[in-house]
Coordinates of C-alpha atoms in Angstrom, one line a residue:
Chain E
M1 CA -31.1 1.3 17.2
E2 CA -29.6 -2.3 17.6
W3 CA -31.6 -3.5 14.6
F4 CA -30.1 -0.7 12.5
K5 CA -26.5 -1.6 13.6
N6 CA -27.1 -5.3 12.9
A7 CA -28.5 -4.6 9.5
I8 CA -25.5 -2.4 8.6
V9 CA -23.1 -5.2 9.7
Q10 CA -25.0 -7.8 7.7
V11 CA -25.4 -5.7 4.6
T12 CA -21.7 -4.6 4.5
K13 CA -20.5 -8.1 5.2
S14 CA -22.6 -9.6 2.5
M15 CA -21.4 -7.1 0.0
D16 CA -17.8 -7.8 1.0
V17 CA -18.4 -11.6 0.4
I18 CA -19.6 -10.7 -3.1
A19 CA -16.4 -8.7 -3.5
R20 CA -14.3 -11.7 -2.4
V21 CA -16.0 -13.9 -5.0
L22 CA -15.3 -11.3 -7.7
F23 CA -11.6 -11.2 -6.8
L24 CA -11.5 -14.9 -7.4
L25 CA -13.4 -14.5 -10.7
I26 CA -10.9 -11.8 -11.8
M27 CA -8.0 -14.1 -11.1
L28 CA -9.7 -17.0 -13.0
L29 CA -10.5 -14.7 -16.0
V30 CA -7.0 -13.3 -16.1
V31 CA -5.3 -16.7 -15.9
G32 CA -7.8 -18.2 -18.3
N33 CA -7.0 -15.4 -20.8
V34 CA -3.2 -16.1 -20.4
I35 CA -3.7 -19.8 -21.1
F36 CA -6.1 -19.3 -24.0
R37 CA -3.9 -16.6 -25.5
M38 CA -1.0 -19.2 -25.7
F39 CA -3.3 -21.2 -28.1
G40 CA -4.1 -18.0 -30.1
R41 CA -7.6 -17.7 -28.7
P42 CA -7.7 -14.9 -26.1
F43 CA -11.0 -13.9 -24.5
D44 CA -12.6 -10.9 -26.2
G45 CA -13.2 -8.0 -23.8
S46 CA -11.4 -9.6 -20.9
Y47 CA -9.7 -6.3 -20.0
E48 CA -13.0 -4.6 -19.8
W49 CA -14.6 -7.4 -17.7
V50 CA -11.7 -7.2 -15.3
G51 CA -12.3 -3.5 -14.9
F52 CA -16.1 -4.0 -14.4
M53 CA -15.6 -6.7 -11.8
M54 CA -12.9 -4.7 -10.0
G55 CA -15.1 -1.6 -9.9
T56 CA -17.9 -3.6 -8.4
A57 CA -15.7 -5.5 -6.0
I58 CA -13.9 -2.3 -4.7
S59 CA -17.2 -0.3 -4.3
F60 CA -18.8 -3.3 -2.5
S61 CA -15.9 -3.6 -0.1
L62 CA -15.5 0.1 0.7
A63 CA -18.2 0.1 3.4
Y64 CA -17.0 -3.0 5.2
C65 CA -13.5 -1.6 5.1
A66 CA -14.8 1.5 6.8
L67 CA -16.7 -0.5 9.4
R68 CA -13.4 -2.3 10.3
E69 CA -11.7 1.2 10.4
G70 CA -9.5 0.1 7.4
H71 CA -9.2 3.5 5.7
I72 CA -6.0 5.1 6.8
A73 CA -6.3 8.2 9.0
I74 CA -3.8 10.1 11.1
G75 CA -4.8 9.9 14.7
I76 CA -1.7 11.3 16.6
L77 CA -3.3 14.6 17.5
V78 CA -6.9 13.4 18.2
E79 CA -5.7 10.6 20.4
R80 CA -3.9 13.0 22.7
L81 CA -7.1 14.9 23.4
G82 CA -9.1 14.3 26.5
G83 CA -12.1 11.9 26.5
K84 CA -15.1 14.2 25.7
I85 CA -13.2 16.5 23.4
R86 CA -11.8 13.5 21.5
Q87 CA -15.3 12.1 21.1
A88 CA -16.6 15.5 19.9
V89 CA -13.8 15.8 17.3
L90 CA -14.4 12.2 16.1
L91 CA -18.2 13.0 15.8
L92 CA -17.3 16.1 13.8
E93 CA -15.1 14.1 11.5
K94 CA -17.8 11.5 10.9
L95 CA -20.4 14.2 10.2
L96 CA -18.1 15.9 7.8
S97 CA -17.2 12.7 6.0
F98 CA -20.9 11.7 5.9
F99 CA -22.0 15.0 4.2
F100 CA -19.2 14.9 1.7
L101 CA -19.7 11.3 0.8
A102 CA -23.4 11.8 0.4
L103 CA -22.6 14.6 -2.0
T104 CA -20.2 12.2 -3.8
V105 CA -23.1 9.6 -4.2
R106 CA -25.1 12.4 -5.9
M107 CA -22.1 13.3 -8.2
I108 CA -21.6 9.7 -9.2
L109 CA -25.4 9.2 -9.9
L110 CA -25.4 12.3 -12.1
Y111 CA -22.3 10.9 -13.8
G112 CA -24.2 7.6 -14.4
N113 CA -27.2 9.5 -15.8
R114 CA -25.0 11.3 -18.3
M115 CA -23.5 8.0 -19.4
L116 CA -27.0 6.6 -19.8
E117 CA -28.2 9.6 -21.9
S118 CA -25.1 9.5 -24.1
G119 CA -25.3 5.7 -24.6
H120 CA -21.7 4.9 -23.5
V121 CA -21.0 1.2 -23.8
G122 CA -17.8 -0.9 -23.4
M123 CA -15.8 -0.9 -26.6
N124 CA -15.4 -4.7 -26.8
T125 CA -18.2 -6.0 -24.6
G126 CA -21.0 -3.6 -25.6
V127 CA -22.0 -3.5 -21.9
P128 CA -23.6 -0.1 -20.9
L129 CA -21.2 1.7 -18.6
Y130 CA -23.8 3.4 -16.5
Y131 CA -24.6 0.1 -14.7
F132 CA -21.2 0.3 -13.0
A133 CA -21.5 4.0 -12.2
Y134 CA -24.7 3.2 -10.3
I135 CA -23.0 0.2 -8.6
I136 CA -20.2 2.5 -7.4
A137 CA -22.8 5.0 -6.2
F138 CA -24.5 2.2 -4.3
G139 CA -21.2 1.3 -2.7
F140 CA -20.7 4.9 -1.5
L141 CA -24.3 5.0 -0.2
V142 CA -23.7 2.0 2.0
Y143 CA -20.4 3.7 3.2
C144 CA -22.6 6.7 4.2
L145 CA -24.8 4.3 6.2
V146 CA -21.7 3.0 8.0
L147 CA -20.9 6.6 8.9
I148 CA -24.4 7.0 10.4
Y149 CA -23.8 3.8 12.3
N150 CA -20.5 5.3 13.7
L151 CA -22.3 8.6 14.5
V152 CA -25.0 6.8 16.4
D153 CA -22.4 4.7 18.2
G154 CA -20.3 7.7 19.0
A155 CA -23.2 9.7 20.3
E156 CA -24.3 6.8 22.5
K157 CA -20.8 6.6 24.0
M158 CA -20.7 10.3 24.6
I159 CA -24.1 10.2 26.4
K160 CA -23.0 7.3 28.6
R161 CA -19.9 9.3 29.7
Chain B
M1 CA -7.7 34.7 -5.0
S2 CA -4.9 33.6 -7.3
P3 CA -4.7 29.9 -8.2
L4 CA -1.4 29.6 -6.3
T5 CA -3.0 31.0 -3.1
I6 CA -5.9 28.5 -3.5
G7 CA -3.3 25.7 -3.9
I8 CA -1.5 26.6 -0.7
A9 CA -4.8 27.1 1.2
G10 CA -5.8 23.7 -0.1
I11 CA -2.7 22.0 1.3
L12 CA -3.2 23.7 4.7
L13 CA -6.9 22.6 4.8
L14 CA -5.7 19.1 3.9
L15 CA -3.3 19.0 6.8
L16 CA -6.1 20.3 9.1
L17 CA -8.4 17.5 8.0
F18 CA -5.6 14.9 8.5
F19 CA -5.2 16.1 12.1
L20 CA -9.0 15.9 12.6
K21 CA -8.6 12.2 11.8
V22 CA -10.6 12.4 8.6
P23 CA -9.6 9.3 6.5
I24 CA -6.8 10.5 4.1
S25 CA -8.7 9.4 1.0
V26 CA -11.9 11.4 2.0
A27 CA -9.8 14.4 2.9
M28 CA -8.0 14.4 -0.4
I29 CA -11.2 14.1 -2.4
L30 CA -12.9 16.8 -0.3
V31 CA -10.0 19.3 -0.7
G32 CA -9.6 18.4 -4.3
Y33 CA -13.3 19.0 -4.9
L34 CA -13.3 22.4 -3.1
G35 CA -10.1 23.5 -4.6
Y36 CA -10.9 22.4 -8.2
G37 CA -14.4 24.0 -7.8
A38 CA -12.9 27.3 -6.5
S39 CA -10.2 27.4 -9.3
T40 CA -12.6 26.5 -12.2
S41 CA -16.3 25.8 -11.4
F42 CA -18.2 23.4 -9.2
T43 CA -20.0 21.9 -12.2
A44 CA -16.5 20.9 -13.5
A45 CA -15.5 19.7 -10.0
N46 CA -18.5 17.4 -9.8
R47 CA -17.5 15.8 -13.1
V48 CA -13.9 15.4 -12.0
V49 CA -14.7 13.8 -8.7
A50 CA -17.3 11.3 -10.2
G51 CA -15.2 10.7 -13.3
E52 CA -11.9 10.0 -11.4
I53 CA -13.6 7.7 -8.9
Y54 CA -15.3 5.7 -11.7
T55 CA -12.1 5.6 -13.8
T56 CA -9.9 4.5 -10.8
F57 CA -12.2 1.8 -9.6
T58 CA -12.7 0.3 -13.1
S59 CA -9.2 0.7 -14.3
Y60 CA -7.6 -2.5 -15.8
S61 CA -4.1 -1.2 -15.1
L62 CA -4.9 -0.7 -11.4
S63 CA -6.3 -4.3 -11.1
V64 CA -2.7 -5.3 -10.6
I65 CA -3.1 -4.1 -7.0
P66 CA -5.8 -6.5 -5.8
M67 CA -4.0 -9.4 -7.5
F68 CA -0.6 -8.8 -5.8
V69 CA -2.3 -8.0 -2.5
L70 CA -4.2 -11.3 -2.7
M71 CA -1.0 -13.2 -3.6
G72 CA 0.6 -11.8 -0.5
F73 CA -2.2 -12.5 1.9
L74 CA -2.5 -16.1 0.6
G75 CA 1.1 -16.6 1.4
Y76 CA 0.7 -15.0 4.8
R77 CA -2.4 -17.0 5.7
A78 CA -0.9 -20.3 4.5
G79 CA 2.0 -19.9 6.9
I80 CA 4.8 -19.4 4.3
G81 CA 6.4 -16.9 6.7
A82 CA 7.1 -19.6 9.3
R83 CA 8.8 -21.9 6.7
L84 CA 10.9 -19.0 5.4
Y85 CA 12.0 -18.2 8.9
S86 CA 12.9 -21.8 9.7
F87 CA 15.0 -21.9 6.5
A88 CA 16.8 -18.6 7.2
Y89 CA 17.4 -19.8 10.8
K90 CA 19.1 -22.9 9.6
A91 CA 21.3 -20.8 7.3
V92 CA 22.5 -18.0 9.6
G93 CA 21.4 -18.9 13.1
F94 CA 24.9 -19.8 14.2
L95 CA 26.2 -16.2 13.8
P96 CA 26.2 -13.6 16.6
G97 CA 22.8 -11.9 16.1
G98 CA 22.0 -14.8 13.7
L99 CA 18.3 -14.9 14.6
A100 CA 17.9 -11.2 13.9
M101 CA 19.8 -11.8 10.6
A102 CA 17.6 -14.8 9.8
S103 CA 14.6 -12.4 10.3
Q104 CA 16.1 -10.1 7.7
V105 CA 16.4 -12.9 5.2
A106 CA 12.9 -14.0 5.9
C107 CA 11.6 -10.4 5.7
A108 CA 13.3 -9.9 2.3
V109 CA 11.9 -13.1 0.8
F110 CA 8.5 -12.9 2.4
G111 CA 8.3 -9.2 1.5
A112 CA 9.1 -10.1 -2.1
I113 CA 6.2 -12.5 -2.2
C114 CA 3.9 -10.3 -0.2
G115 CA 4.7 -6.7 -1.2
S116 CA 3.3 -5.2 2.0
S117 CA 5.5 -3.9 4.8
T118 CA 2.9 -4.3 7.6
A119 CA 2.0 -7.9 6.6
T120 CA 5.7 -8.7 6.4
T121 CA 6.3 -7.2 9.8
A122 CA 3.3 -8.9 11.5
T123 CA 4.1 -12.3 9.9
I124 CA 7.9 -12.5 10.6
G125 CA 7.5 -10.6 13.9
S126 CA 5.0 -13.1 15.3
I127 CA 7.3 -16.0 14.5
A128 CA 10.8 -14.5 15.1
I129 CA 10.3 -12.3 18.3
P130 CA 9.3 -15.2 20.6
E131 CA 12.2 -17.2 19.2
M132 CA 14.7 -14.4 19.8
K133 CA 13.4 -13.9 23.3
R134 CA 13.9 -17.6 24.0
Y135 CA 17.6 -17.3 23.1
G136 CA 18.1 -14.2 25.3
Y137 CA 18.1 -11.5 22.7
S138 CA 17.6 -8.0 23.9
E139 CA 14.0 -6.7 23.4
K140 CA 15.4 -3.7 21.7
L141 CA 17.3 -5.6 19.0
A142 CA 14.6 -8.3 18.6
T143 CA 11.7 -5.8 18.0
A144 CA 13.6 -3.1 16.1
S145 CA 15.2 -5.5 13.7
I146 CA 11.9 -6.8 12.6
A147 CA 10.3 -3.4 12.4
A148 CA 13.1 -2.3 10.0
G149 CA 13.2 -5.6 8.1
G150 CA 9.4 -5.5 7.5
A151 CA 10.0 -2.3 5.4
L152 CA 11.9 -4.5 2.9
G153 CA 8.5 -5.6 1.7
I154 CA 7.9 -2.2 0.0
M155 CA 11.3 -2.2 -1.6
I156 CA 11.7 -5.6 -3.1
P157 CA 9.3 -6.4 -6.0
P158 CA 6.4 -6.9 -6.3
S159 CA 5.9 -3.7 -4.3
V160 CA 2.5 -2.1 -4.2
I161 CA 4.1 1.3 -3.6
L162 CA 6.2 0.9 -6.8
V163 CA 3.0 0.0 -8.7
L164 CA 1.3 3.1 -7.4
Y165 CA 4.3 5.2 -8.4
G166 CA 4.3 3.6 -11.8
V167 CA 0.6 4.3 -12.4
A168 CA 0.8 7.9 -11.1
T169 CA 3.8 8.8 -13.2
E170 CA 3.1 6.6 -16.2
Q171 CA 6.4 4.6 -15.8
S172 CA 6.8 1.0 -16.7
I173 CA 5.9 -1.2 -13.6
A174 CA 8.2 -4.0 -14.9
S175 CA 11.1 -1.5 -15.0
L176 CA 10.4 -0.2 -11.5
F177 CA 10.2 -3.8 -10.2
L178 CA 13.6 -4.6 -11.8
A179 CA 15.1 -1.3 -10.5
G180 CA 14.0 -2.2 -6.9
I181 CA 15.7 -5.6 -6.8
I182 CA 19.4 -4.6 -6.2
P183 CA 18.6 -1.7 -3.8
G184 CA 16.2 -4.0 -1.9
L185 CA 18.9 -6.7 -1.5
L186 CA 21.5 -4.1 -0.6
L187 CA 19.2 -2.7 2.1
A188 CA 18.7 -6.3 3.5
L189 CA 22.5 -6.7 3.5
M190 CA 23.0 -3.3 5.2
Y191 CA 20.5 -4.3 7.9
M192 CA 22.4 -7.6 8.5
L193 CA 25.7 -5.6 8.7
A194 CA 24.1 -3.3 11.3
I195 CA 23.0 -6.3 13.4
L196 CA 26.5 -7.8 13.1
V197 CA 28.1 -4.5 14.3
I198 CA 25.6 -4.3 17.2
T199 CA 26.2 -7.8 18.4
L200 CA 30.0 -7.7 17.9
R201 CA 30.1 -4.6 20.1
E202 CA 27.8 -6.1 22.7
P203 CA 27.5 -9.9 22.2
S204 CA 24.9 -10.3 25.0
L205 CA 22.4 -8.4 22.9
G206 CA 22.1 -11.3 20.4
P207 CA 23.9 -14.5 21.3
P208 CA 24.2 -17.2 18.6
A209 CA 21.3 -19.6 18.7
S210 CA 23.2 -22.7 17.5
R211 CA 26.8 -23.7 17.3
D212 CA 26.3 -26.0 14.3
Y213 CA 27.0 -25.1 10.7
L214 CA 24.6 -26.6 8.3
S215 CA 25.7 -28.6 5.3
L216 CA 24.5 -27.6 1.8
N217 CA 22.4 -30.8 1.7
E218 CA 20.6 -29.9 4.8
L219 CA 19.9 -26.4 3.5
S220 CA 18.6 -27.8 0.2
R221 CA 16.3 -30.2 2.1
S222 CA 15.0 -27.3 4.0
L223 CA 14.3 -25.5 0.7
G224 CA 12.6 -28.6 -0.6
G225 CA 10.0 -28.5 2.3
G226 CA 7.6 -26.5 0.1
L227 CA 9.5 -23.3 -0.2
G228 CA 11.1 -24.2 -3.5
E229 CA 7.6 -24.4 -5.1
I230 CA 6.6 -21.0 -3.7
M231 CA 9.8 -19.5 -5.0
A232 CA 9.1 -21.1 -8.4
V233 CA 5.7 -19.4 -8.5
F234 CA 7.2 -16.1 -7.6
L235 CA 9.8 -16.4 -10.3
L236 CA 7.2 -17.5 -12.9
S237 CA 5.0 -14.5 -12.0
L238 CA 7.7 -11.9 -12.1
G239 CA 9.8 -13.6 -14.8
G240 CA 6.8 -13.6 -17.1
L241 CA 6.3 -9.9 -16.4
F242 CA 10.0 -9.0 -17.1
A243 CA 10.0 -11.2 -20.2
G244 CA 6.9 -9.4 -21.5
W245 CA 4.7 -12.5 -21.5
F246 CA 2.2 -11.0 -19.0
T247 CA 0.8 -7.6 -18.2
P248 CA 1.3 -6.7 -14.5
T249 CA -2.3 -7.8 -13.7
E250 CA -1.7 -11.1 -15.4
A251 CA 1.6 -11.6 -13.4
G252 CA -0.4 -11.0 -10.2
G253 CA -3.2 -13.4 -11.4
V254 CA -0.7 -16.1 -12.3
G255 CA 1.0 -15.6 -8.9
V256 CA -2.3 -16.0 -7.0
A257 CA -3.3 -19.1 -9.1
G258 CA 0.2 -20.6 -8.5
I259 CA 0.2 -20.1 -4.8
L260 CA -3.3 -21.5 -4.6
L261 CA -2.2 -24.6 -6.5
V262 CA 1.0 -25.0 -4.3
I263 CA -0.9 -24.7 -1.0
L264 CA -3.6 -27.0 -2.3
V265 CA -1.0 -29.7 -3.2
Q266 CA 0.6 -29.2 0.2
K267 CA -2.8 -29.7 1.8
Q268 CA -2.7 -26.2 3.5
L269 CA -5.5 -24.7 1.5
T270 CA -8.5 -24.7 3.9
L271 CA -11.7 -22.6 3.6
D272 CA -10.5 -20.5 6.5
V273 CA -7.2 -19.7 4.8
L274 CA -8.9 -18.8 1.5
S275 CA -11.7 -16.8 3.2
N276 CA -9.3 -14.8 5.5
A277 CA -6.9 -14.1 2.7
L278 CA -9.7 -12.8 0.5
A279 CA -11.2 -10.7 3.3
D280 CA -7.7 -9.1 3.9
A281 CA -7.3 -8.6 0.2
T282 CA -10.7 -6.9 -0.3
R283 CA -10.2 -4.6 2.7
T284 CA -6.7 -3.6 1.7
S285 CA -7.5 -3.1 -2.0
A286 CA -10.5 -1.0 -1.2
M287 CA -8.4 1.2 1.1
I288 CA -5.6 1.5 -1.6
L289 CA -7.9 2.2 -4.5
F290 CA -9.9 4.8 -2.6
L291 CA -6.6 6.4 -1.7
V292 CA -5.6 6.4 -5.4
A293 CA -8.9 8.0 -6.4
G294 CA -8.4 10.6 -3.7
A295 CA -4.8 11.3 -4.7
T296 CA -5.8 11.6 -8.4
I297 CA -8.6 14.2 -7.6
F298 CA -6.2 16.1 -5.3
G299 CA -3.6 15.9 -8.1
R300 CA -6.0 17.4 -10.6
F301 CA -6.7 20.3 -8.2
I302 CA -2.9 20.9 -7.6
T303 CA -2.4 20.9 -11.4
V304 CA -5.0 23.6 -12.1
T305 CA -3.4 25.8 -9.5
R306 CA -0.1 25.4 -11.4
L307 CA 1.7 24.8 -8.1
P308 CA 4.0 22.1 -9.5
F309 CA 5.0 24.3 -12.5
D310 CA 5.7 27.3 -10.2
L311 CA 7.6 25.0 -7.9
A312 CA 9.6 23.6 -10.8
H313 CA 10.3 27.1 -12.1
W314 CA 11.5 28.2 -8.6
A315 CA 13.6 25.1 -8.2
G316 CA 15.2 25.5 -11.6
A317 CA 16.1 29.1 -10.9
L318 CA 17.8 28.3 -7.5
P319 CA 21.5 29.0 -7.5
L320 CA 22.1 25.4 -6.3
P321 CA 23.3 22.3 -8.1
S322 CA 20.5 19.7 -9.0
F323 CA 21.7 17.3 -6.3
A324 CA 21.3 20.0 -3.6
V325 CA 17.7 20.6 -4.7
L326 CA 17.1 16.9 -4.7
L327 CA 18.4 16.6 -1.2
V328 CA 16.1 19.3 0.0
I329 CA 13.1 17.4 -1.6
L330 CA 14.2 14.2 0.0
C331 CA 14.4 15.9 3.4
I332 CA 10.8 17.1 2.9
F333 CA 9.8 13.5 2.2
L334 CA 11.6 12.4 5.3
V335 CA 9.9 15.0 7.5
L336 CA 6.5 14.2 6.0
G337 CA 7.2 10.5 6.3
T338 CA 7.4 10.8 10.1
F339 CA 3.7 11.5 10.4
I340 CA 2.1 10.4 7.1
D341 CA 1.9 6.8 6.1
S342 CA 4.0 5.7 3.2
M343 CA 1.3 5.1 0.7
P344 CA -0.7 8.3 1.0
L345 CA 2.6 10.2 1.3
M346 CA 3.7 8.8 -2.1
L347 CA 0.4 9.5 -3.7
L348 CA 0.2 13.0 -2.3
T349 CA 3.6 14.2 -3.2
V350 CA 4.2 12.6 -6.6
P351 CA 2.1 15.2 -8.5
I352 CA 4.0 18.0 -6.8
F353 CA 7.6 16.8 -6.9
F354 CA 7.8 14.5 -9.9
P355 CA 7.7 17.3 -12.5
V356 CA 10.4 19.2 -10.6
V357 CA 12.8 16.2 -10.2
V358 CA 12.3 14.7 -13.6
N359 CA 11.5 17.6 -16.0
T360 CA 13.4 20.4 -14.3
L361 CA 16.3 18.8 -12.6
G362 CA 16.6 16.0 -15.2
F363 CA 16.9 12.9 -12.9
D364 CA 15.8 9.5 -14.2
P365 CA 12.2 8.8 -13.3
I366 CA 12.8 5.1 -12.5
W367 CA 15.8 5.9 -10.2
F368 CA 13.8 8.6 -8.5
G369 CA 10.9 6.1 -7.9
V370 CA 13.4 3.8 -6.1
I371 CA 15.0 6.6 -4.1
M372 CA 11.6 7.9 -3.1
V373 CA 10.5 4.4 -1.9
L374 CA 13.7 4.1 0.1
V375 CA 13.1 7.4 1.9
V376 CA 9.5 6.4 2.5
T377 CA 11.0 3.2 4.0
M378 CA 12.6 5.4 6.7
G379 CA 9.1 6.8 7.5
C380 CA 7.9 3.3 8.3
I381 CA 10.2 3.2 11.4
T382 CA 10.5 6.8 12.5
P383 CA 8.4 8.3 15.3
P384 CA 5.7 9.4 15.8
V385 CA 3.8 7.5 13.0
G386 CA 6.3 4.7 12.1
I387 CA 3.6 2.2 11.1
N388 CA 5.9 -0.9 11.4
V389 CA 6.8 0.0 15.0
Y390 CA 3.1 0.0 15.9
V391 CA 2.6 -3.4 14.2
I392 CA 5.5 -4.8 16.2
K393 CA 4.0 -3.3 19.4
G394 CA 0.9 -5.2 18.6
V395 CA 2.9 -8.4 18.3
A396 CA 5.1 -7.9 21.3
E397 CA 2.7 -6.1 23.6
D398 CA 5.1 -6.2 26.7
V399 CA 7.8 -4.2 25.0
P400 CA 7.4 -0.4 25.5
L401 CA 7.1 1.7 22.3
H402 CA 10.0 3.9 23.2
V403 CA 12.3 0.8 23.5
I404 CA 11.4 -0.2 19.9
F405 CA 11.9 3.4 18.6
Q406 CA 15.3 3.5 20.4
G407 CA 16.3 0.3 18.7
V408 CA 15.6 1.4 15.2
W409 CA 18.4 4.0 15.0
P410 CA 21.1 1.7 13.6
F411 CA 18.7 0.6 11.0
L412 CA 17.8 4.2 10.0
V413 CA 21.6 4.8 9.6
A414 CA 21.6 1.7 7.3
V415 CA 18.8 3.1 5.1
F416 CA 20.5 6.5 5.0
L417 CA 23.7 4.9 3.8
C418 CA 21.8 2.9 1.2
C419 CA 20.3 6.1 0.0
V420 CA 23.7 7.8 -0.2
L421 CA 25.0 4.8 -2.2
L422 CA 22.1 4.9 -4.6
I423 CA 22.6 8.7 -5.1
I424 CA 26.3 8.2 -5.8
F425 CA 25.8 5.1 -8.0
P426 CA 22.4 5.4 -9.8
Q427 CA 23.4 2.2 -11.7
L428 CA 22.5 0.2 -8.6
A429 CA 18.9 0.8 -9.6
L430 CA 19.2 1.3 -13.3
F431 CA 21.5 -1.6 -14.2
L432 CA 18.7 -4.3 -14.3
P433 CA 16.1 -2.3 -16.3
Q434 CA 18.8 -1.4 -18.8
A435 CA 20.1 -5.0 -19.0
F436 CA 16.5 -6.1 -19.7
K437 CA 16.3 -3.2 -22.3
M438 CA 13.2 -1.7 -20.6

């Protein structure tokens, strides 16, 4: 399973690098808009582009954040449990999170399909909104893969014990 | 099952998931989905979950968070904390407990730039604790003063928690930032007073680091060593927001660009600094926005159960004055704050308590936001969760956790007194927003 783990690390890290670049682009767009607005020529649709780029950046960094255990959780009770029970509870938590997030991927994909059917586009940019729903669904899909990674890792540790 | 029963069952399930270590954002979405589905239909719940996640992630108004977070991490990675501490050390280092006081000054200013309590605690802690140890400070005072001071980061603007409160309750972020300034500075002052009292009672806990008073010229030279420019960027960013030139996102963007420019000119901008700051910012922003999405979905569920309305009705009918009900609510925050981190606590409780406090009891929403953040501040340093204490433990690994927790009591008293002052004199928070006509 090492190849799978390495692939997950590489994919999530690459997506996070894209998110970092998008953060810089958001900053440049926002500051550029402020400067150009002073001369009476603000960028059309800049607010929408900021939203699109942020949606992409956040969904692309969700999985790497999960890989680095960046999502806040309360561990005071679980950490007091004994070794094997703790591992079992943590596996249960990952399994539960995995199933629910997989369901969330489906929900967002269906939401994107409805946007596609109804022809929703950005008011100022005219960009179809369903692109970004699919991008967000992809971000959650990779988050699910990180949970599989954690499940495999946790199961291996349990077997070793 | 009545909607109210579903609501209460949902809250219990949420607590169970928290204790199973399910990430708070995932738990809130899961319970929100199940509860909303049970109260209405699962087809509607599907749309609410997908729609709220999409709307939160692509929201322009929430893009303020990544910008201010990036601004803070750039300052952190570029070593602004060290320069701030050196400046504060020169200003008050000669006093008994002076190094601990200097840490409070550095925490207040760095927290203002950074907006994150954990980043402030880690930055100032890693600089100040070794210095305090060198001058013979007690471990208890050295570590606890930084853990408490780090929480100033969520009080003094730009504060990410105040942004979240503003977004969740549809209040002006600029007004909230203005309202946080005086209470934040007051809290810093109270912390310094607490240190002075501790070291006057037992001078060996924090001996003076230097016997020399500094002249104004030396102080201004110290400010000129790069700090002045950083403060100018900070003032431009927040000043532009208060003056109505920028939206909050633009204020954050201008702050990021300004800090980048200053550290570039000062030759401190390396690829490592930029890359690490961006990595910290993407991780933190993803965590916060996922949390916001979770809280919004959970809030939609709580609203359909009519729990806030029933609670508001019940609170309104209580034979108690408004202040007594408010105190009960603040006590609930305090208890929850001991085991739930400040940000999820704020997002989780606002949909429930905001209508009660503002619509039923008639308190000012801006003032309540500040008071709520102040109470949440206490949660950052109270056991068992007290996030800042754990950050300090990471910085000073040799100091036992119980020693740090013992040391924070005088600072908890200071926050409590600050809360009392703010309740007695609401103008401490409301004066600046009213003066700026916001």
